[in-house]
Coordinates of C-alpha atoms in Angstrom, one line a residue:
M661 CA 126.5 136.1 119.9
N662 CA 129.2 138.2 118.1
K663 CA 129.4 137.4 114.4
R664 CA 133.1 136.8 114.5
L665 CA 132.8 134.5 117.5
L666 CA 130.0 132.5 115.7
L667 CA 132.2 132.2 112.6
A668 CA 135.2 131.1 114.7
A669 CA 133.1 128.5 116.4
M670 CA 131.8 127.2 113.0
L671 CA 135.3 127.1 111.6
L672 CA 136.8 125.5 114.7
A673 CA 134.1 122.8 114.6
V674 CA 135.2 121.9 111.1
S675 CA 138.8 121.4 112.2
F676 CA 137.9 118.9 114.9
A677 CA 135.5 117.0 112.7
A678 CA 136.2 113.8 110.7
P679 CA 137.8 114.0 107.3
V680 CA 136.2 116.4 104.9
T681 CA 134.2 113.8 103.1
A682 CA 132.4 112.8 106.2
H683 CA 131.2 116.3 107.2
A684 CA 127.5 116.9 108.0
S685 CA 125.7 120.0 109.0
D686 CA 125.9 119.2 112.7
D687 CA 129.7 119.6 112.9
G688 CA 129.9 123.2 111.5
G689 CA 130.8 122.2 108.0
A690 CA 128.8 121.8 104.9
K691 CA 126.6 118.7 104.3
T692 CA 128.4 115.9 102.4
N693 CA 126.3 112.9 103.4
D694 CA 123.2 113.5 101.4
D695 CA 121.5 111.2 98.9
D696 CA 122.1 113.9 96.3
P697 CA 125.7 113.6 95.0
G698 CA 125.6 117.2 93.7
I699 CA 125.1 118.5 97.3
N700 CA 127.9 116.2 98.5
A701 CA 130.3 117.6 95.9
Q702 CA 129.4 121.2 96.8
G703 CA 129.8 120.4 100.4
I704 CA 133.3 119.1 99.9
A705 CA 134.2 122.3 98.1
V706 CA 132.7 124.4 100.8
N707 CA 134.5 122.5 103.5
K708 CA 137.8 123.0 101.7
I709 CA 137.1 126.8 101.7
L710 CA 136.2 126.7 105.4
K711 CA 139.5 124.9 106.2
V712 CA 141.4 127.8 104.7
L713 CA 139.4 130.3 106.7
Q714 CA 140.1 128.4 109.9
S715 CA 143.6 129.9 110.0
D716 CA 142.3 133.4 110.2
P717 CA 138.5 133.6 110.9
D718 CA 138.7 137.4 111.0
S719 CA 139.5 137.3 107.2
A720 CA 135.9 136.2 106.6
S721 CA 133.7 139.0 105.3
D722 CA 130.2 139.7 106.7
S723 CA 128.8 138.4 103.4
C724 CA 130.6 135.1 104.0
I725 CA 129.3 134.9 107.6
N726 CA 125.8 135.6 106.5
A727 CA 126.0 133.0 103.7
L728 CA 127.2 130.4 106.3
K729 CA 124.3 131.2 108.5
E730 CA 121.9 130.8 105.7
M731 CA 123.5 127.5 104.6
H732 CA 123.3 126.1 108.1
T733 CA 119.6 127.1 108.4
S734 CA 118.8 125.4 105.1
Q735 CA 120.7 122.3 106.0
D736 CA 118.7 122.1 109.2
Q737 CA 115.5 122.4 107.2
L738 CA 116.7 119.7 104.8
A739 CA 117.4 117.4 107.8
Q740 CA 113.9 118.0 109.1
Q741 CA 112.4 117.1 105.7
E742 CA 114.5 114.0 105.4
A743 CA 113.4 112.9 108.9
K744 CA 109.7 113.4 107.9
N745 CA 110.3 111.5 104.6
N746 CA 108.3 114.3 103.0
N747 CA 109.4 113.7 99.3
Q748 CA 107.3 116.6 98.0
D749 CA 109.3 119.2 100.0
L750 CA 112.6 117.3 100.0
G751 CA 113.4 118.4 96.4
V752 CA 112.8 122.0 97.3
A753 CA 114.9 121.8 100.5
R754 CA 117.8 120.2 98.5
D755 CA 117.5 123.0 95.9
V756 CA 117.7 125.6 98.7
V757 CA 120.7 123.9 100.3
A758 CA 122.5 123.7 96.9
S759 CA 121.8 127.4 96.3
D760 CA 123.1 128.4 99.7
M761 CA 126.2 126.3 99.2
E762 CA 126.9 128.1 96.0
D763 CA 126.6 131.4 97.9
V764 CA 129.1 130.2 100.5
A765 CA 131.5 129.0 97.8
T766 CA 131.3 132.4 96.2
M767 CA 131.4 134.7 99.2
C768 CA 133.7 132.7 101.5
G769 CA 135.7 131.4 98.5
A770 CA 136.7 134.9 97.6
D771 CA 137.8 135.5 101.2
A772 CA 139.8 132.2 101.3
R773 CA 141.5 133.0 98.0
R774 CA 142.5 136.4 99.2
L775 CA 144.0 134.8 102.4
C776 CA 145.9 132.3 100.2
R777 CA 147.4 135.2 98.2
S778 CA 148.7 136.8 101.4
P779 CA 152.2 136.2 102.6
D780 CA 150.8 133.8 105.2
G781 CA 149.2 131.7 102.5
E782 CA 152.6 130.1 101.7
K783 CA 153.2 128.8 105.2
G784 CA 152.5 125.5 106.8
K785 CA 149.0 124.2 107.2
L786 CA 147.5 127.2 105.5
A787 CA 149.6 126.5 102.4
Q788 CA 148.4 122.9 102.4
A789 CA 144.7 124.0 102.7
C790 CA 145.3 126.6 100.0
D791 CA 146.6 123.8 97.7
T792 CA 143.2 122.0 98.0
L793 CA 141.1 125.1 97.5
P794 CA 138.6 124.6 94.6
D795 CA 138.9 126.9 91.6
A796 CA 136.4 129.8 91.6
G797 CA 134.4 128.1 88.9
E798 CA 133.8 124.9 90.8

C-alpha cells in the first residue's frame, strides 16, 4: 500500500474514533488505555499531533510515517504480551511502546507544528487542533 494512503487511513481512523482519551491502538491512534499512566499521557499527546495532521496527510514526512508504523507494531506486540499476561516481557514491551511514541511525537510533531504555522493553520478545525498541540518538550 502506498505510504501516503496508509497514513491517510491511519489519520482518518483517528478522526472517527471516540474522544482522544479513549484511543487505543486498534483505531489508528496511539494507545491511551494502558495500565501505565506514562504511556497513556504520551498517547494523548500523539493523538493531538495526529489530529492536526488529519487536515493534510501529505504534510507528514516519511520519518513521521515510519515512526507511526513502528509505534503501531510495538502497540500490537504490547497487546499480545498483555493477552498472555507475560509480566516478564510486559515491561520491555511497554518501554518499546513509550520509545516509539516519543519518536512519533518528535517526527510527526515537527510536521504538525509546521502545518500549524502555515496560513491554513489559523482556519477552522485546524486552528482548534493546533491550539491543543503539545509543546515540543512534552
